[in-house]
Short mmCIF file of C-alpha atoms in Angstrom, two decimals:
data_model
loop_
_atom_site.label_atom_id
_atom_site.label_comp_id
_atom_site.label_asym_id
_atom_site.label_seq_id
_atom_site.Cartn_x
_atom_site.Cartn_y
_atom_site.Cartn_z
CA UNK A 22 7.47 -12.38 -2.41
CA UNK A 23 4.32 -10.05 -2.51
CA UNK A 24 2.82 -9.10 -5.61
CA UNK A 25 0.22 -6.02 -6.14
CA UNK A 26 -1.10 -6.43 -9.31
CA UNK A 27 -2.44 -9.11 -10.94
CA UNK A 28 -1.13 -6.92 -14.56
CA UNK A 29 2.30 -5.66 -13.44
CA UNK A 30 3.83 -2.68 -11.80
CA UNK A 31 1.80 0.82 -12.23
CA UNK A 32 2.95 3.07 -14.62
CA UNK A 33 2.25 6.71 -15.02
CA UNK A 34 2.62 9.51 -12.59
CA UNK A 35 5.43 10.40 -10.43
CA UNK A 36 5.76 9.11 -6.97
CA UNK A 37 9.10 9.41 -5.18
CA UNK A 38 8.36 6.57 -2.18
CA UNK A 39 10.23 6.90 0.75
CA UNK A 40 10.03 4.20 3.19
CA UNK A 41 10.86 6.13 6.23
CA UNK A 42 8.20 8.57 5.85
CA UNK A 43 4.42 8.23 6.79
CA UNK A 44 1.91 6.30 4.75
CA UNK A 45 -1.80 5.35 4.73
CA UNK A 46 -4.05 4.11 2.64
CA UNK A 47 -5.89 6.16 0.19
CA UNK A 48 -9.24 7.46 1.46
CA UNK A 49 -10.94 6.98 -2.03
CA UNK A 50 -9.53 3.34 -1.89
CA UNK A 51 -11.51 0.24 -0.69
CA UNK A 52 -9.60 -3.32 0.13
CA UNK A 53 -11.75 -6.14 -0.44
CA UNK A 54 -10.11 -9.32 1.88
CA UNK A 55 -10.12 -12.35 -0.20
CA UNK A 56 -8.67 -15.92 0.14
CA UNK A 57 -5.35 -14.80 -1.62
CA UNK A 58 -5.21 -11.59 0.09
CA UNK A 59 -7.29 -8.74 -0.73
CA UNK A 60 -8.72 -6.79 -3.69
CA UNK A 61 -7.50 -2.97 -4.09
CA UNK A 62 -9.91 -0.63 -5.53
CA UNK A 63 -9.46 3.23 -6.19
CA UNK A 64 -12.63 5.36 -6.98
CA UNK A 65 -11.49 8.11 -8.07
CA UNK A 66 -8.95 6.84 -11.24
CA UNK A 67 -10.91 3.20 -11.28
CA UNK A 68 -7.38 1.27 -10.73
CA UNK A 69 -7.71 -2.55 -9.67
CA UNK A 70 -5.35 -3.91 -7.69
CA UNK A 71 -4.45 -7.48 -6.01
CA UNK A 72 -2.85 -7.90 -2.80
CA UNK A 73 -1.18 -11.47 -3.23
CA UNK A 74 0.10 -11.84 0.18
CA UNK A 75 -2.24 -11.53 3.64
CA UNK A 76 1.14 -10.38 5.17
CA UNK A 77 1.15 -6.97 2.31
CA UNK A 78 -2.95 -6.89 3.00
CA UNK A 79 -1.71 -6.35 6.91
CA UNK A 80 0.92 -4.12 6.19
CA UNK A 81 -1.35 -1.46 4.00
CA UNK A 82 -4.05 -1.97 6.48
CA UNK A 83 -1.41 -0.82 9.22
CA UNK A 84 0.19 2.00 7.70
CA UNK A 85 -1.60 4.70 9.28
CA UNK A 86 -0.91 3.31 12.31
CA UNK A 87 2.55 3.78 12.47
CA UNK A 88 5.38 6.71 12.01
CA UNK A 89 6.94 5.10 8.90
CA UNK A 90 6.39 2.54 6.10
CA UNK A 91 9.60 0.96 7.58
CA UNK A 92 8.07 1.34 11.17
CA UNK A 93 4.87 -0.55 9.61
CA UNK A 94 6.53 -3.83 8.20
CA UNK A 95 8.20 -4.11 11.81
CA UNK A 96 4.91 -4.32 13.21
CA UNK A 97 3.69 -6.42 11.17
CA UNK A 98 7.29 -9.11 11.62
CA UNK A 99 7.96 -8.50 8.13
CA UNK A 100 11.44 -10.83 8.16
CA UNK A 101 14.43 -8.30 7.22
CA UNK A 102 15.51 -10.74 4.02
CA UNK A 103 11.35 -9.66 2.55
CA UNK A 104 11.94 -6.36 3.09
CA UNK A 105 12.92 -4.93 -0.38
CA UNK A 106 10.25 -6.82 -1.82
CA UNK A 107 7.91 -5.18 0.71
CA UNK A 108 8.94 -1.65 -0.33
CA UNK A 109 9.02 -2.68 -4.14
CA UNK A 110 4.94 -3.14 -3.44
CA UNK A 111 4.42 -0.33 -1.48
CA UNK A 112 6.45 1.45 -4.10
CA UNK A 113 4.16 0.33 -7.14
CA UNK A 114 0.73 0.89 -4.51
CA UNK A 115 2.44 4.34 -4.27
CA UNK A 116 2.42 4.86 -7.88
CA UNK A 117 -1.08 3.63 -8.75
CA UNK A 118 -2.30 5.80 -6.18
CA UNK A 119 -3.62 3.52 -3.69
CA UNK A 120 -1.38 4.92 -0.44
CA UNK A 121 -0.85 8.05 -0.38
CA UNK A 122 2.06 9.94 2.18
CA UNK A 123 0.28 11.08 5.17
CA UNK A 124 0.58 14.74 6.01
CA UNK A 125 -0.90 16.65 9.00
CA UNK A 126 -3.28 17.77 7.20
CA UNK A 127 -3.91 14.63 5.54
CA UNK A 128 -4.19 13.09 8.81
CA UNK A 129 -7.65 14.53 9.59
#
């Protein structure tokens, strides 16, 4: 099961995620690979994250690339029985502000 955050789920601001919309990473965020996964780091509110799982590290690095969050962990053979854990992550990564729904205009 992936984990994001080495101090439990984020908490604070409103974030309705919706895994069959489009998703990046934030631009003000930075992922760090490391043995475990990756390090998560936003600039702009500071946050520090953890990526527990190479699979989630792949996934996040891959959202841009694809039409949907849900589009995204089929890419990257996210099994269908992981899947709600998957979205529970993306969900909290959501929430702490480190991806961010991609818009047209966010797209440039």
């Amino acid at each position: 099961m992936p984990s994001t955050n080495g101090t439990g789920p984020a908490t604070g601001g409103s974030c309705d995620f919706d895994a069959g919309l489009p998703w990046r990473r934030a631009r003000s965020v930075a992922l760090r690979p490391e043995p475990f996964g990756a390090l998560v780091y936003h600039f702009g509110n500071r946050k520090l994250s953890f990526l527990k799982s190479k699979t989630l590290v792949a996934v996040v690095e891959a959202l841009g690339d694809h039409p949907s969050a849900e589009a995204t962990l089929t890419a990257c053979g996210v099994p269908d029985a992981q899947r709600g854990a998957y979205v529970t992550a993306l969900a909290d990564l959501a929430r702490s502000q480190m991806i961010e729904r991609r818009t047209p205009e966010a797209s440039r």
